[in-house]
Short mmCIF file of N, CA and C in Angstrom, two decimals:
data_model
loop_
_atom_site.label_atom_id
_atom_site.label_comp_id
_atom_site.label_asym_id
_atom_site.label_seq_id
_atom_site.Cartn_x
_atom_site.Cartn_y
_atom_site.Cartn_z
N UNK K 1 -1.35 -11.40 15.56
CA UNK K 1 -1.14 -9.99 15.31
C UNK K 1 -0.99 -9.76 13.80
N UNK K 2 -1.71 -9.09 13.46
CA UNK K 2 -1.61 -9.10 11.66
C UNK K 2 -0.32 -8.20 11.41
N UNK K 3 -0.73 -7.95 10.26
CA UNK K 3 0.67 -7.00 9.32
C UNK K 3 -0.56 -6.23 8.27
N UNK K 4 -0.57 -4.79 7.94
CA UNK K 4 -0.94 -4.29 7.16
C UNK K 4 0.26 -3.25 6.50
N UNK K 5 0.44 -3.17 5.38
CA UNK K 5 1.27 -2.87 4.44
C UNK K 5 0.75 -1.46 3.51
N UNK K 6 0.99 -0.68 3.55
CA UNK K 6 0.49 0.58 2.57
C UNK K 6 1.50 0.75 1.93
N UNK K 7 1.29 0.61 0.44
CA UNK K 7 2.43 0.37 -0.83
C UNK K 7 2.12 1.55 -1.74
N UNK K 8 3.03 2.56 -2.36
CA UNK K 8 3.21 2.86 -3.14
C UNK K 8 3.50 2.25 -4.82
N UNK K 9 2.69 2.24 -6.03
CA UNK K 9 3.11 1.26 -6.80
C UNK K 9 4.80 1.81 -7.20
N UNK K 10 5.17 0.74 -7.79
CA UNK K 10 6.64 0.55 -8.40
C UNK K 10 6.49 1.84 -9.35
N UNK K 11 7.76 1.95 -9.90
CA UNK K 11 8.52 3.49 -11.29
C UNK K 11 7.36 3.14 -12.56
N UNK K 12 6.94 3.83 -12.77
CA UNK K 12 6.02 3.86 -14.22
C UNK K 12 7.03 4.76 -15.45
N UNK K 13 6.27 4.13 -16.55
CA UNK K 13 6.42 5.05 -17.72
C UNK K 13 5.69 6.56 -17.72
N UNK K 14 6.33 7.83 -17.66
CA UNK K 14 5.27 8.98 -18.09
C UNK K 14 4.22 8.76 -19.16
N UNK K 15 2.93 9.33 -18.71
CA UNK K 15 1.90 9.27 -19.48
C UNK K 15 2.56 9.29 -21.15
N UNK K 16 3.02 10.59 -21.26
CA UNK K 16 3.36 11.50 -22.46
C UNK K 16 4.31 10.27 -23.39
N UNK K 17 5.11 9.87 -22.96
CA UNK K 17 6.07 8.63 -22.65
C UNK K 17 5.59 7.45 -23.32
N UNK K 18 4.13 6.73 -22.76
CA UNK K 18 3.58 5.81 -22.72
C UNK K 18 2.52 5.82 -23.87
N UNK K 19 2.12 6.96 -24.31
CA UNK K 19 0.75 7.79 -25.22
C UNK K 19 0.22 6.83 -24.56
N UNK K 20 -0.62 7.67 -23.42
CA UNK K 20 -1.51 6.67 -22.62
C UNK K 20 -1.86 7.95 -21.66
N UNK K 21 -3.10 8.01 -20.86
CA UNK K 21 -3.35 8.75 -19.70
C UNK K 21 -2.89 8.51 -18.80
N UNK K 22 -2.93 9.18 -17.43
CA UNK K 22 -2.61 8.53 -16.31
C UNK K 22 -2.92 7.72 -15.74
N UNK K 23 -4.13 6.87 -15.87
CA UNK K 23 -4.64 5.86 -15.50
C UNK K 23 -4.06 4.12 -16.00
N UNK K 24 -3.99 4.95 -16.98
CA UNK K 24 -3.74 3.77 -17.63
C UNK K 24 -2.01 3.06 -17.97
N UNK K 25 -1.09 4.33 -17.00
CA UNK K 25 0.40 4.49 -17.49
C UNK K 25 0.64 2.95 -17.15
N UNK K 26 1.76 1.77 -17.79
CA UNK K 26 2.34 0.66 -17.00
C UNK K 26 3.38 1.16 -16.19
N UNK K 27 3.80 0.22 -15.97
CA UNK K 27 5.23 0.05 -15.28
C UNK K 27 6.37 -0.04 -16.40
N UNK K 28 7.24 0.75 -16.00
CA UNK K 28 8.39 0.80 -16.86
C UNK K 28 9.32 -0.33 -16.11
N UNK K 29 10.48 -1.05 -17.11
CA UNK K 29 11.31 -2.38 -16.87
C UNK K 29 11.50 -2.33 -15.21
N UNK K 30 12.34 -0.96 -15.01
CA UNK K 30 12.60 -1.03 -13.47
C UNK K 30 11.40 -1.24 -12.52
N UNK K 31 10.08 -0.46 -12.92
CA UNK K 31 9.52 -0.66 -11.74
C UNK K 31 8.78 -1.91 -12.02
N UNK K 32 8.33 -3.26 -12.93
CA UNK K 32 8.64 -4.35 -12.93
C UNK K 32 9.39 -5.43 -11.97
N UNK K 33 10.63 -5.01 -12.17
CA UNK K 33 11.59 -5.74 -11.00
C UNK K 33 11.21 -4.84 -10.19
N UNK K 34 11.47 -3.59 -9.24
CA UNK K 34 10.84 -3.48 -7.86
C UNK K 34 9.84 -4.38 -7.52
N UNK K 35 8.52 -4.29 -8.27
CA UNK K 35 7.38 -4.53 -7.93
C UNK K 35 7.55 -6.20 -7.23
N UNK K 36 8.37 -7.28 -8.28
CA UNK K 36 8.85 -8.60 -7.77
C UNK K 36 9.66 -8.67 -6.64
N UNK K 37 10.54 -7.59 -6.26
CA UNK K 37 11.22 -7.39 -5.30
C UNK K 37 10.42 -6.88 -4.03
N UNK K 38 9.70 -6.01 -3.96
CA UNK K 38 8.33 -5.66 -2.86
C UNK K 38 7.86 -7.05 -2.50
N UNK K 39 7.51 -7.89 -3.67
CA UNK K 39 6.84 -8.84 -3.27
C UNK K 39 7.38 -10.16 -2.64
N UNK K 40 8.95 -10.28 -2.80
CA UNK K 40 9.52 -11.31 -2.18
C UNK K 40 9.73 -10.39 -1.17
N UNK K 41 10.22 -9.18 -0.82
CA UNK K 41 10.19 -8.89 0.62
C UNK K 41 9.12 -8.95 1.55
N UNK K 42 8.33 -8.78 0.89
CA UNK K 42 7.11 -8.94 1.96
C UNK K 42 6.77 -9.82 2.43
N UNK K 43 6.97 -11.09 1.26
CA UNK K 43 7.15 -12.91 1.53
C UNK K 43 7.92 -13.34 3.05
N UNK K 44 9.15 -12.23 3.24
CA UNK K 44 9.77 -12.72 4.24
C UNK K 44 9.41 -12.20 5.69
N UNK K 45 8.13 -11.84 5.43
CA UNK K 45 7.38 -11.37 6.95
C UNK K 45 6.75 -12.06 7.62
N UNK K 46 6.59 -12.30 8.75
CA UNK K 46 5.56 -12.97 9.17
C UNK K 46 4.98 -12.44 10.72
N UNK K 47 3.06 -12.40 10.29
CA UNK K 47 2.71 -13.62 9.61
C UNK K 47 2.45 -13.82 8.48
N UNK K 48 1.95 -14.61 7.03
CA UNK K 48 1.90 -14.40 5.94
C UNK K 48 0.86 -13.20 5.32
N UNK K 49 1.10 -12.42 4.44
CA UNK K 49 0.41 -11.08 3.79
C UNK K 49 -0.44 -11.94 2.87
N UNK K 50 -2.18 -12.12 3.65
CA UNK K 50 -3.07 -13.55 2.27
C UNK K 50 -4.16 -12.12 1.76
N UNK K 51 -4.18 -11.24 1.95
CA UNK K 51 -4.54 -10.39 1.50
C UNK K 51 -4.24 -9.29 0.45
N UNK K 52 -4.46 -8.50 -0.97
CA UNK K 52 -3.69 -7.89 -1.61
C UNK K 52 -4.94 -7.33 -2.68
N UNK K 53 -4.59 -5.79 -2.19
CA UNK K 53 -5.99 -4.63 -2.46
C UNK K 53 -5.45 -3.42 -3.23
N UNK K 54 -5.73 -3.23 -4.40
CA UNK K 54 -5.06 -2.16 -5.29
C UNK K 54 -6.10 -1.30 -6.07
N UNK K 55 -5.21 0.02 -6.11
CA UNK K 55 -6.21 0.58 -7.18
C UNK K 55 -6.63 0.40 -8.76
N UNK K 56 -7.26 0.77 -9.10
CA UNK K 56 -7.65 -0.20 -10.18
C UNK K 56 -6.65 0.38 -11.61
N UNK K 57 -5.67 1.05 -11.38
CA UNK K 57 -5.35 1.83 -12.40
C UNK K 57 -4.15 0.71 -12.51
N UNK K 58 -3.69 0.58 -13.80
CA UNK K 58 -2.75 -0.06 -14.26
C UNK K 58 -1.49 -0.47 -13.89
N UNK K 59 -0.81 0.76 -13.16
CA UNK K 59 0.28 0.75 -12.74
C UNK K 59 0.21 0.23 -11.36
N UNK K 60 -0.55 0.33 -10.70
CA UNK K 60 -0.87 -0.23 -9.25
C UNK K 60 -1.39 -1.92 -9.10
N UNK K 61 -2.38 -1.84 -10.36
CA UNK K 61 -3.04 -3.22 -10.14
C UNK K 61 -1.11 -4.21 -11.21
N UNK K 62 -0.69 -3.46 -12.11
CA UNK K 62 0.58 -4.87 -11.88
C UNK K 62 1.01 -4.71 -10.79
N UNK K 63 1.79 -3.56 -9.63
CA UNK K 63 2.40 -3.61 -9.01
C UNK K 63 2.17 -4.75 -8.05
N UNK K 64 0.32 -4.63 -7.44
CA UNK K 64 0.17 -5.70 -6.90
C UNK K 64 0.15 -7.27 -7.16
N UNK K 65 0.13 -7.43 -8.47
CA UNK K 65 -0.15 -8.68 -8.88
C UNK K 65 0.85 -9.49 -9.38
N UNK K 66 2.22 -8.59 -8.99
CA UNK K 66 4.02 -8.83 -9.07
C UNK K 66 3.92 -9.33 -7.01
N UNK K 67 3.06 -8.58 -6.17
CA UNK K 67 3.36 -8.53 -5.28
C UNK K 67 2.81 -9.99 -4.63
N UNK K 68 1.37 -10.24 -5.32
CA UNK K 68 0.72 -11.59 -4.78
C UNK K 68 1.65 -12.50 -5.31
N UNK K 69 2.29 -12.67 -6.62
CA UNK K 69 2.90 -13.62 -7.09
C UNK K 69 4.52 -14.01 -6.10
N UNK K 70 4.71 -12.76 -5.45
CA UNK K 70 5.86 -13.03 -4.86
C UNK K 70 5.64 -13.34 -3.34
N UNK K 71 4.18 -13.17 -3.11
CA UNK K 71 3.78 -14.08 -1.29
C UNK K 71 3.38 -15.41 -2.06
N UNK K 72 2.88 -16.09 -3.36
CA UNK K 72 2.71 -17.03 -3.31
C UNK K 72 1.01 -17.52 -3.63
N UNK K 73 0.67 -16.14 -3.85
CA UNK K 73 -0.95 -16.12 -4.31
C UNK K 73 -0.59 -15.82 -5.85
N UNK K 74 -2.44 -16.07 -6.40
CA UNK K 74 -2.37 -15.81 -8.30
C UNK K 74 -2.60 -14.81 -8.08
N UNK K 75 -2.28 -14.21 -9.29
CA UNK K 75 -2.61 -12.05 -9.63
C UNK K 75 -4.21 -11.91 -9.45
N UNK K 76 -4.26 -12.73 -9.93
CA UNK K 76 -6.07 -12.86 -10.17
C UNK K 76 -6.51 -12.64 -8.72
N UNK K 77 -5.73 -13.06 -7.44
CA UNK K 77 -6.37 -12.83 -6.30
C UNK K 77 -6.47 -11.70 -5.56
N UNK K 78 -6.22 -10.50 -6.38
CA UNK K 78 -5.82 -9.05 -6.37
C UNK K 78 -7.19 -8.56 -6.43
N UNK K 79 -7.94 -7.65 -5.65
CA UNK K 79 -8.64 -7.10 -5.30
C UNK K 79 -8.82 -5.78 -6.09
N UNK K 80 -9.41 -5.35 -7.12
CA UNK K 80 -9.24 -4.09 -7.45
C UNK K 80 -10.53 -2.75 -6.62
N UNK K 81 -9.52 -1.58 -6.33
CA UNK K 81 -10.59 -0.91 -5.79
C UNK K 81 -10.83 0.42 -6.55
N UNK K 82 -11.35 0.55 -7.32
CA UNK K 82 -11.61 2.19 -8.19
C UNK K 82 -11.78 3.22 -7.37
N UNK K 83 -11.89 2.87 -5.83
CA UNK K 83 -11.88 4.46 -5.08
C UNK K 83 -11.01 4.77 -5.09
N UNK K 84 -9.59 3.95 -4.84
CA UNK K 84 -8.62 4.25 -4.34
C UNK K 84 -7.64 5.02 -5.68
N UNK K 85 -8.47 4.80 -6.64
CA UNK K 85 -7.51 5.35 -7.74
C UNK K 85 -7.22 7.37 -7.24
N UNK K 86 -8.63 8.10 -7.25
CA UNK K 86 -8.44 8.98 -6.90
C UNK K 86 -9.17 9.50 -5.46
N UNK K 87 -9.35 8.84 -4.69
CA UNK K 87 -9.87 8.83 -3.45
C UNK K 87 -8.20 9.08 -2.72
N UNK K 88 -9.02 9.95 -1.28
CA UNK K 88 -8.51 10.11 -0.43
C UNK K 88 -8.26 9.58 0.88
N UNK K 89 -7.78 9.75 1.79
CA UNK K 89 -8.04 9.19 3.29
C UNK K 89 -9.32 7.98 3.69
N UNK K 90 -10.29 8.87 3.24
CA UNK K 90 -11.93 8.06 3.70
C UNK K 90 -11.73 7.28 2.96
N UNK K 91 -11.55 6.79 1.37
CA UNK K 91 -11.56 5.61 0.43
C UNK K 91 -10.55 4.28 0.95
N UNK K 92 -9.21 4.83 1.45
CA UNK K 92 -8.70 3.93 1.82
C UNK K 92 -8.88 3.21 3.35
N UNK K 93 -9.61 4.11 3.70
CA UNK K 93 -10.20 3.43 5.12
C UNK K 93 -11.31 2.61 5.00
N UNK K 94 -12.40 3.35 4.03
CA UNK K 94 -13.14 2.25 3.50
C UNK K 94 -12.22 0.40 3.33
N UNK K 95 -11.51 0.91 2.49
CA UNK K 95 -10.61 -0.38 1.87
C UNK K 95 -9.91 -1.46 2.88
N UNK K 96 -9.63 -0.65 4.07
CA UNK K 96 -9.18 -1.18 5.33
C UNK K 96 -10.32 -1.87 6.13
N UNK K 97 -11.53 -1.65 6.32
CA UNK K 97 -12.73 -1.94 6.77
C UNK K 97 -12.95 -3.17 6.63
N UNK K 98 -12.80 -3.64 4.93
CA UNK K 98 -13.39 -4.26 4.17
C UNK K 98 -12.51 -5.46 4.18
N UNK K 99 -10.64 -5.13 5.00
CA UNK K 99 -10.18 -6.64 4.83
C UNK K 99 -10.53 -7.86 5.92
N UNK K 100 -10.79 -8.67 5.38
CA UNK K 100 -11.30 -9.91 6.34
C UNK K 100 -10.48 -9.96 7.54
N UNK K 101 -11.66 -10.56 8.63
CA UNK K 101 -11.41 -10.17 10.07
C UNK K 101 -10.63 -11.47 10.20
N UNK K 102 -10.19 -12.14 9.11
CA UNK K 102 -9.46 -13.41 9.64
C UNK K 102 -8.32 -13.24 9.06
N UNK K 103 -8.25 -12.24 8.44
CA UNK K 103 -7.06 -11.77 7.63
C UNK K 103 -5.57 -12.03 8.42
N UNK K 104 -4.57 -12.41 8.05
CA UNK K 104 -3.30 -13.16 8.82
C UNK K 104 -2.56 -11.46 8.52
N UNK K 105 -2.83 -10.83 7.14
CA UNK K 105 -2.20 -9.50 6.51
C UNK K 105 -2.50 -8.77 5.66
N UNK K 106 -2.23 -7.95 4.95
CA UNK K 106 -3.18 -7.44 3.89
C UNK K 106 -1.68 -6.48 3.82
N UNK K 107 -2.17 -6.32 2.12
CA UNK K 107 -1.12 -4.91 1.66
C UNK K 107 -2.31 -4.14 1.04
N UNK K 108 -2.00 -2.76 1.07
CA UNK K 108 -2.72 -1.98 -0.06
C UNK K 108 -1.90 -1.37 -0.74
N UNK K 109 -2.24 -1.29 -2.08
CA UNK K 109 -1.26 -0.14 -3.21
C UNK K 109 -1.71 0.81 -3.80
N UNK K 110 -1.06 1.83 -3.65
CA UNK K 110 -1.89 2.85 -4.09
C UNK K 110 -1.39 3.98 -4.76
N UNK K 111 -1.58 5.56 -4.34
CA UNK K 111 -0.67 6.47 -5.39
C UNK K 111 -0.18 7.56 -3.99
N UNK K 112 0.88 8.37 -4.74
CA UNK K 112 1.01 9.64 -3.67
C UNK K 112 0.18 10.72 -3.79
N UNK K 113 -0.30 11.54 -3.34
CA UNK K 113 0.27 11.43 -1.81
C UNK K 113 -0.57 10.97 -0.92
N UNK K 114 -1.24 10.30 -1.50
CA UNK K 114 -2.46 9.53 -0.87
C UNK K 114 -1.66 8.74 0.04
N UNK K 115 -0.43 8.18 -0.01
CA UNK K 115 -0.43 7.02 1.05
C UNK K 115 0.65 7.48 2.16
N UNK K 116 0.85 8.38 1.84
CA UNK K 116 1.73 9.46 2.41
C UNK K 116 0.90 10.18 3.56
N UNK K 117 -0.51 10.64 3.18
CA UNK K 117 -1.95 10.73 4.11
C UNK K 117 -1.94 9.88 4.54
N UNK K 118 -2.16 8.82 4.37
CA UNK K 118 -3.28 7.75 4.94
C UNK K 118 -1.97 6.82 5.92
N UNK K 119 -0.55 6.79 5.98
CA UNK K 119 0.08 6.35 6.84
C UNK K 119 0.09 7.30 7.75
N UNK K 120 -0.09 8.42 7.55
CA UNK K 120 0.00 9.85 8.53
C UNK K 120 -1.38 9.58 9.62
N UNK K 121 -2.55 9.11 8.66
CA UNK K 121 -3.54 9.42 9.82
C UNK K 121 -3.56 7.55 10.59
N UNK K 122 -3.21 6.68 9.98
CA UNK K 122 -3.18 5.74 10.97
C UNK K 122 -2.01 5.93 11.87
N UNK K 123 -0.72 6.36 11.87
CA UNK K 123 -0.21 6.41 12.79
C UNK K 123 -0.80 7.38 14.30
N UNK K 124 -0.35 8.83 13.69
CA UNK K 124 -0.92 10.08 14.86
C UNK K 124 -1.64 11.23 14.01
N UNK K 125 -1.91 10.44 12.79
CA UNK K 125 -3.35 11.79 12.28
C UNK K 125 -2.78 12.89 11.55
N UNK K 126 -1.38 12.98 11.13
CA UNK K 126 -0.04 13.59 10.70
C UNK K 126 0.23 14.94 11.38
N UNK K 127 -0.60 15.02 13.35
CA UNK K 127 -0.44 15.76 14.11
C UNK K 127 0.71 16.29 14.52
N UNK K 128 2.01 15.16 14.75
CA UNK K 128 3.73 15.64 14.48
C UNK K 128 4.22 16.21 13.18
N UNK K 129 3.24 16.40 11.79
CA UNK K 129 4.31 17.19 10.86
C UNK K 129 4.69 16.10 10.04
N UNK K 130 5.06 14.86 11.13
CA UNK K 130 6.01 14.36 10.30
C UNK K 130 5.45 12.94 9.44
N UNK K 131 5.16 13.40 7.69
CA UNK K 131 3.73 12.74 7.00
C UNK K 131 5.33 12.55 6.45
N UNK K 132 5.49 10.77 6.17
CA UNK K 132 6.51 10.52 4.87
C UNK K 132 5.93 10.74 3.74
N UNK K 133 7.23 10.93 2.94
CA UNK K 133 7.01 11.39 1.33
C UNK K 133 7.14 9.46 0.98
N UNK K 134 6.63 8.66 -0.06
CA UNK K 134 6.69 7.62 -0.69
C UNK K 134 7.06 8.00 -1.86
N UNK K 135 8.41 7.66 -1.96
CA UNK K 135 8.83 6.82 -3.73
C UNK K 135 8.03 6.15 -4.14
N UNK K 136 8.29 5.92 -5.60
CA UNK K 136 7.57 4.34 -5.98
C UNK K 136 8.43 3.43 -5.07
N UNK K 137 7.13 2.07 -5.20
CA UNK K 137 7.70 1.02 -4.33
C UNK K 137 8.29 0.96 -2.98
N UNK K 138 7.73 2.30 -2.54
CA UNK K 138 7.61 1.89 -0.65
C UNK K 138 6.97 1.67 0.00
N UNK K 139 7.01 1.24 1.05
CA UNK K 139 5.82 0.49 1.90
C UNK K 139 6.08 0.75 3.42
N UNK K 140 5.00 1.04 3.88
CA UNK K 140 4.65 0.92 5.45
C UNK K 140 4.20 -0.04 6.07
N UNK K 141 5.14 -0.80 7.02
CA UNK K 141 4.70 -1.92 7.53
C UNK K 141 4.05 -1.35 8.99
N UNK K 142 2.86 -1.88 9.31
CA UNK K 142 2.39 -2.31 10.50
C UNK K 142 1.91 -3.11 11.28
N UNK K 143 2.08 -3.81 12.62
CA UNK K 143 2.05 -4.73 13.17
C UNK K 143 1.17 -4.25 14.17
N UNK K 144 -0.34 -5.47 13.98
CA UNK K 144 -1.65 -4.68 14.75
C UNK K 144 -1.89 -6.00 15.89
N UNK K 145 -2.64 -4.95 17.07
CA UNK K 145 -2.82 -5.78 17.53
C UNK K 145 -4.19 -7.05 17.29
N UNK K 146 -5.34 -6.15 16.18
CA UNK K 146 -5.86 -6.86 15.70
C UNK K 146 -6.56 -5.95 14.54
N UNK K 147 -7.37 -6.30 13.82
CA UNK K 147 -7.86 -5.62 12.65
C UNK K 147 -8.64 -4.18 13.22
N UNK K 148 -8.99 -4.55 14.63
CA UNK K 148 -10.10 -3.46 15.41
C UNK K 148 -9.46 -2.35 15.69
N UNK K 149 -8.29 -2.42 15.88
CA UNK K 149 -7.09 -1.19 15.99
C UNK K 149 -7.17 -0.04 14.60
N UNK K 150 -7.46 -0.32 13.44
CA UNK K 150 -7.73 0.73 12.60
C UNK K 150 -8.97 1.30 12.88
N UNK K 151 -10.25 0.37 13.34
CA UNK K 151 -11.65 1.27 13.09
C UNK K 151 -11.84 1.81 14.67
N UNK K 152 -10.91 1.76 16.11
CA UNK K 152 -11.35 2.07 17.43
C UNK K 152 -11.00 3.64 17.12
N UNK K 153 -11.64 4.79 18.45
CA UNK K 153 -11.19 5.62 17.97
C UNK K 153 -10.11 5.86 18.83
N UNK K 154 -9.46 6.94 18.90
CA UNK K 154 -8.07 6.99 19.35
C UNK K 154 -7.80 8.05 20.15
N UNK K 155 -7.01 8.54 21.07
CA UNK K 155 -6.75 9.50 22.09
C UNK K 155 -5.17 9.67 21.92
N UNK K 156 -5.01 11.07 21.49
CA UNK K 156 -3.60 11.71 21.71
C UNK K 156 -2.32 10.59 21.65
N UNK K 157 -2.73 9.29 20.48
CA UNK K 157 -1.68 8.22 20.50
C UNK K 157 -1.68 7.26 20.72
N UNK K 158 -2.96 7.09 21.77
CA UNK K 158 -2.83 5.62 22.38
C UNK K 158 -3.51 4.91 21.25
N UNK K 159 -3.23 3.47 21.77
CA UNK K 159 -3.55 2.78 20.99
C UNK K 159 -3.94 2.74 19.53
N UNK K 160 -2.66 3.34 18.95
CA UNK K 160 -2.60 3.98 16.89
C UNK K 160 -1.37 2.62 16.81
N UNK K 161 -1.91 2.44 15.69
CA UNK K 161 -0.68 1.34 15.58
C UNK K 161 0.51 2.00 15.42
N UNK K 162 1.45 0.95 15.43
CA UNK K 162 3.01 1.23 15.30
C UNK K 162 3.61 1.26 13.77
N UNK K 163 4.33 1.98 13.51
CA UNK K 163 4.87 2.08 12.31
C UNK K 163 6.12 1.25 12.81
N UNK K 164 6.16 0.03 11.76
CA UNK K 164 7.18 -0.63 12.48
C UNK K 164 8.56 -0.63 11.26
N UNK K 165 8.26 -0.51 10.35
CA UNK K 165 8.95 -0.08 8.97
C UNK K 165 8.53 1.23 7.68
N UNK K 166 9.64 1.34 7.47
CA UNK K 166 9.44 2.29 6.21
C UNK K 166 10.40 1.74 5.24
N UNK K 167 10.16 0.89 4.05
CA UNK K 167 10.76 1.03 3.09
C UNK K 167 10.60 1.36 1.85
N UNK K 168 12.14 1.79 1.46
CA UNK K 168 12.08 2.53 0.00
C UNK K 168 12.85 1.04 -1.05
N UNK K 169 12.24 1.03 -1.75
CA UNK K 169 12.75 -0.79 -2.85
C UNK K 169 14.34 0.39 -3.09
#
C-alpha cells in the first residue's frame, strides 16, 4: 500500500526581503529546520517515501531536497517539475501519473493554494467545502491502495483515497 504525501514548502524569505522574485525566494533559517524536520518525519512512515517531486522554484526544490536527505536519499534525487510551479490541479495530476508504478511512496511539494486544491480533489473533489488551508511545511498523508487509486474514476466517494493525516511542522 503506498503513501503519497502533498507538501507545502517550508517559511521563505519575502521576495521584497530577499531582492529576489518569487520564484526564486529561499528559505528563511526557520523554514530550513522545518524542511529537515518534514523530512525526518516522513522517515518515520512506513512504507519508505523513495520518491520526491518538487516544483522547480527555489523555495520548494530546497524544501524537498532537506526532505530526501531526511528519508535517506541525495538532493540530487529530487525531481524538478516547472508545471507545478504555477500549474494547477491538472499539472499536479500530471505529476502523480508520472510516479513509478513500483513506487513504495512519493511526496510532492508544492505552493498554496494549489495543494490545498489538489488534496481537495483527491480526497472528495472539495464537494464537502471542506478544502484545508496549508501553512508552510504541511503535508497530507495518504495511504493507497495502489498507485491506480489516483487515475480510476470515482463515484460520490468510493474508492478516493483516505486522508489519513494532516500536518502542520
Amino acid at each position: 500500500m503506498p503513501l503519497l504525501v502533498l507538501a507545502r514548502h517550508a517559511h521563505t524569505i519575502p521576495a521584497a526581503e530577499a531582492g529576489t522574485d518569487d520564484f526564486d525566494r529561499p528559505l528563511s533559517d526557520a523554514g530550513q529546520a522545518q524542511a529537515r524536520r518534514m523530512g525526518e518525519h516522513l522517515a518515520s512512515l512506513a512504507p519508505a517515501i523513495d520518491t520526491v517531486i518538487a516544483s522547480s522554484a527555489v523555495r520548494t526544490v530546497a524544501t524537498a531536497e532537506a526532505i530526501a536527505s531526511g528519508l535517506g536519499a541525495a538532493p540530487a534525487a529530487v525531481v524538478k517539475d516547472p508545471s507545478l510551479y504555477s500549474g494547477w490541479v491538472d499539472a499536479w495530476a500530471d505529476a502523480m501519473a508520472a510516479i513509478p508504478a513500483d513506487a513504495a511512496g512519493a511526496v510532492i511539494v508544492g505552493h498554496e493554494p494549489t495543494v490545498s486544491a489538489v488534496v481537495a480533489h483527491v480526497t472528495d473533489g472539495g464537494a464537502s467545502g471542506q478544502v484545508p488551508r496549508f501553512p508552510p511545511s504541511s503535508i497530507a498523508v495518504f495511504r493507497l491502495e495502489s498507485w491506480d487509486d489516483l487515475n480510476a474514476p470515482h463515484v460520490a466517494g468510493a474508492g478516493r483515497p483516505e486522508l489519513i493525516r494532516h500536518f502542520k511542522e
